[in-house]
């Protein structure tokens, strides 16, 4: 039996991660795999409280380092309470954002030294890394337009355009540096086209794992 995999979905706001997660869930479960679907920041009661602190406007102006450390605090709890136990029990894990988001937002977006993030990644995660990451890539204006139609902007969505340009560039650099793990999806296309590419990518990955 092949080992369970850890799959993550990344992209700027409004990229279509919610739709993509649902497609992935259906395809993975159709191959008979148990699956934990979760998200970051969040995924545990403590993590969800930290999510409210991070995304809400009560702490506008929090220091960049505070933001970074809260992301990793939520992640430490998530790994400890949910992700590692699920993988150990043979379940796949599908996560809406993970540490690539920290590199993209806190690293490329806020300008925190990537080596600091790498040190926290090693400390909090040990050797744990995603097996597959789908990056939904699209122009910033389009993503923000899609996200804006949905709800009032959270603390991140209130950032300037230039911030999201850096985040997008960061994600693309991360994908270029780890082509064996990343699959980049052109998320500017129609929902049908994006869905087809997502399904193709996960089916290929599942085939490679003999499932
Ligand atoms: N963060 C997170 C960090 O800074 N560091 C970290 O380490 C982590 C883990 C989390 C925030 O935290 C930050 C990043 C984020 O700012 P979130 O709610 O998880 O916030 O992330 P968001 O990106 O804000 O989530 P969204 O719900 O905005 O984005 P989605 O899920 O990508 O977008 P989705 O699927 O809801 O789609 C948006 C709209 O577009 C439509 C959908 O129907 C929907 O209405 N749509 C399309 N329309 C046309 N064509 C397509 N192809 C479409 N795809 C979707």
Tab-separated table of C-alpha atoms and ligand atoms in Angstrom, residues 9-21 39-42 51 54-55 67-68 71-72 75 96-106 110 136 138 142-143 145-151 154-157 163-164 167 171 186-195, ligand 1:
chain	number	residue	atom	x	y	z
A	9	UNK	CA	-3.360	24.409	-2.732
A	10	UNK	CA	-1.888	27.894	-3.033
A	11	UNK	CA	-2.529	31.160	-4.824
A	12	UNK	CA	-3.357	34.804	-4.263
A	13	UNK	CA	-6.818	35.895	-3.093
A	14	UNK	CA	-9.687	34.940	-5.380
A	15	UNK	CA	-7.584	32.423	-7.327
A	16	UNK	CA	-10.280	29.746	-6.996
A	17	UNK	CA	-8.808	27.575	-4.233
A	18	UNK	CA	-12.220	26.727	-2.767
A	19	UNK	CA	-13.468	25.240	-6.040
A	20	UNK	CA	-10.166	23.462	-6.588
A	21	UNK	CA	-10.213	21.881	-3.092
A	39	UNK	CA	-6.902	25.016	5.993
A	40	UNK	CA	-4.309	27.520	7.157
A	41	UNK	CA	-4.204	29.616	9.115
A	42	UNK	CA	-6.660	27.507	11.117
A	51	UNK	CA	-6.900	33.076	12.122
A	54	UNK	CA	-4.577	37.476	11.765
A	55	UNK	CA	-7.369	38.220	9.291
A	67	UNK	CA	2.350	38.036	11.958
A	68	UNK	CA	5.008	35.529	10.916
A	71	UNK	CA	1.285	31.899	11.355
A	72	UNK	CA	3.831	29.385	12.587
A	75	UNK	CA	0.876	25.741	12.026
A	96	UNK	CA	-5.915	25.135	1.740
A	97	UNK	CA	-2.562	27.000	1.976
A	98	UNK	CA	0.534	25.967	3.951
A	99	UNK	CA	4.099	27.209	4.357
A	100	UNK	CA	4.450	28.349	0.728
A	101	UNK	CA	1.923	31.037	1.701
A	102	UNK	CA	4.290	32.166	4.456
A	103	UNK	CA	7.174	32.467	1.991
A	104	UNK	CA	4.935	34.298	-0.480
A	105	UNK	CA	3.100	36.680	1.903
A	106	UNK	CA	5.475	37.226	4.818
A	110	UNK	CA	6.281	41.786	3.701
A	136	UNK	CA	-3.439	28.633	-8.994
A	138	UNK	CA	-3.591	34.527	-12.174
A	142	UNK	CA	-8.447	39.490	-11.670
A	143	UNK	CA	-7.983	37.673	-8.349
A	145	UNK	CA	-11.849	41.445	-8.508
A	146	UNK	CA	-13.160	37.912	-7.966
A	147	UNK	CA	-12.458	38.022	-4.212
A	148	UNK	CA	-13.968	41.502	-3.903
A	149	UNK	CA	-17.323	40.360	-5.256
A	150	UNK	CA	-17.654	38.012	-2.318
A	151	UNK	CA	-17.149	39.828	0.982
A	154	UNK	CA	-9.955	41.147	5.408
A	155	UNK	CA	-6.636	42.453	6.801
A	156	UNK	CA	-4.653	40.903	3.928
A	157	UNK	CA	-7.124	41.800	1.189
A	163	UNK	CA	1.936	43.758	-2.145
A	164	UNK	CA	-0.022	41.140	-4.115
A	167	UNK	CA	3.194	37.700	-3.444
A	171	UNK	CA	4.739	32.014	-5.562
A	186	UNK	CA	-3.506	28.984	-15.234
A	187	UNK	CA	-6.360	30.204	-13.020
A	188	UNK	CA	-7.254	33.143	-15.273
A	189	UNK	CA	-9.102	30.782	-17.603
A	190	UNK	CA	-12.771	29.780	-17.341
A	191	UNK	CA	-13.940	27.697	-14.406
A	192	UNK	CA	-14.409	24.716	-16.776
A	193	UNK	CA	-10.874	24.940	-18.145
A	194	UNK	CA	-9.326	25.394	-14.704
A	195	UNK	CA	-11.346	22.482	-13.328
B	1	LIG	N1	-1.705	33.881	4.780
B	1	LIG	C1	-1.984	32.554	4.957
B	1	LIG	C2	-0.421	34.389	5.023
B	1	LIG	O1	-0.186	35.580	4.896
B	1	LIG	N2	0.572	33.521	5.415
B	1	LIG	C3	0.329	32.173	5.629
B	1	LIG	O2	1.244	31.437	6.015
B	1	LIG	C4	-0.996	31.676	5.376
B	1	LIG	C5	-1.297	30.210	5.577
B	1	LIG	C6	-5.938	33.575	4.317
B	1	LIG	C7	-5.071	34.795	4.290
B	1	LIG	O3	-3.941	34.536	5.081
B	1	LIG	C8	-2.768	34.798	4.360
B	1	LIG	C9	-3.145	34.658	2.914
B	1	LIG	C10	-4.583	35.100	2.886
B	1	LIG	O4	-4.598	36.505	2.697
B	1	LIG	P1	-7.988	32.752	3.001
B	1	LIG	O5	-9.413	33.132	3.219
B	1	LIG	O6	-7.589	31.390	3.318
B	1	LIG	O7	-7.139	33.853	3.754
B	1	LIG	O8	-7.515	32.989	1.543
B	1	LIG	P2	-8.177	33.777	0.407
B	1	LIG	O9	-7.204	33.740	-0.710
B	1	LIG	O10	-8.622	35.114	0.906
B	1	LIG	O11	-9.406	32.908	0.044
B	1	LIG	P3	-10.377	33.267	-1.050
B	1	LIG	O12	-11.627	32.540	-0.653
B	1	LIG	O13	-10.430	34.733	-1.326
B	1	LIG	O14	-9.743	32.699	-2.358
B	1	LIG	P4	-10.078	31.452	-3.162
B	1	LIG	O15	-10.597	30.333	-2.287
B	1	LIG	O16	-8.865	31.187	-3.945
B	1	LIG	O17	-11.205	31.941	-4.117
B	1	LIG	P5	-12.630	31.313	-4.366
B	1	LIG	O18	-12.519	29.900	-4.791
B	1	LIG	O19	-13.512	31.620	-3.211
B	1	LIG	O20	-13.051	32.152	-5.637
B	1	LIG	C11	-13.372	33.511	-5.542
B	1	LIG	C12	-14.540	33.831	-6.487
B	1	LIG	O21	-14.113	33.677	-7.832
B	1	LIG	C13	-14.943	32.755	-8.521
B	1	LIG	C14	-15.593	31.910	-7.435
B	1	LIG	O22	-16.819	31.381	-7.861
B	1	LIG	C15	-15.740	32.910	-6.308
B	1	LIG	O23	-16.900	33.659	-6.475
B	1	LIG	N3	-14.066	31.974	-9.426
B	1	LIG	C16	-14.031	32.092	-10.761
B	1	LIG	N4	-14.721	32.867	-11.599
B	1	LIG	C17	-14.439	32.762	-12.937
B	1	LIG	N5	-13.492	31.897	-13.437
B	1	LIG	C18	-12.783	31.105	-12.622
B	1	LIG	N6	-11.860	30.300	-13.138
B	1	LIG	C19	-13.043	31.196	-11.217
B	1	LIG	N7	-12.523	30.575	-10.119
B	1	LIG	C20	-13.153	31.061	-9.048
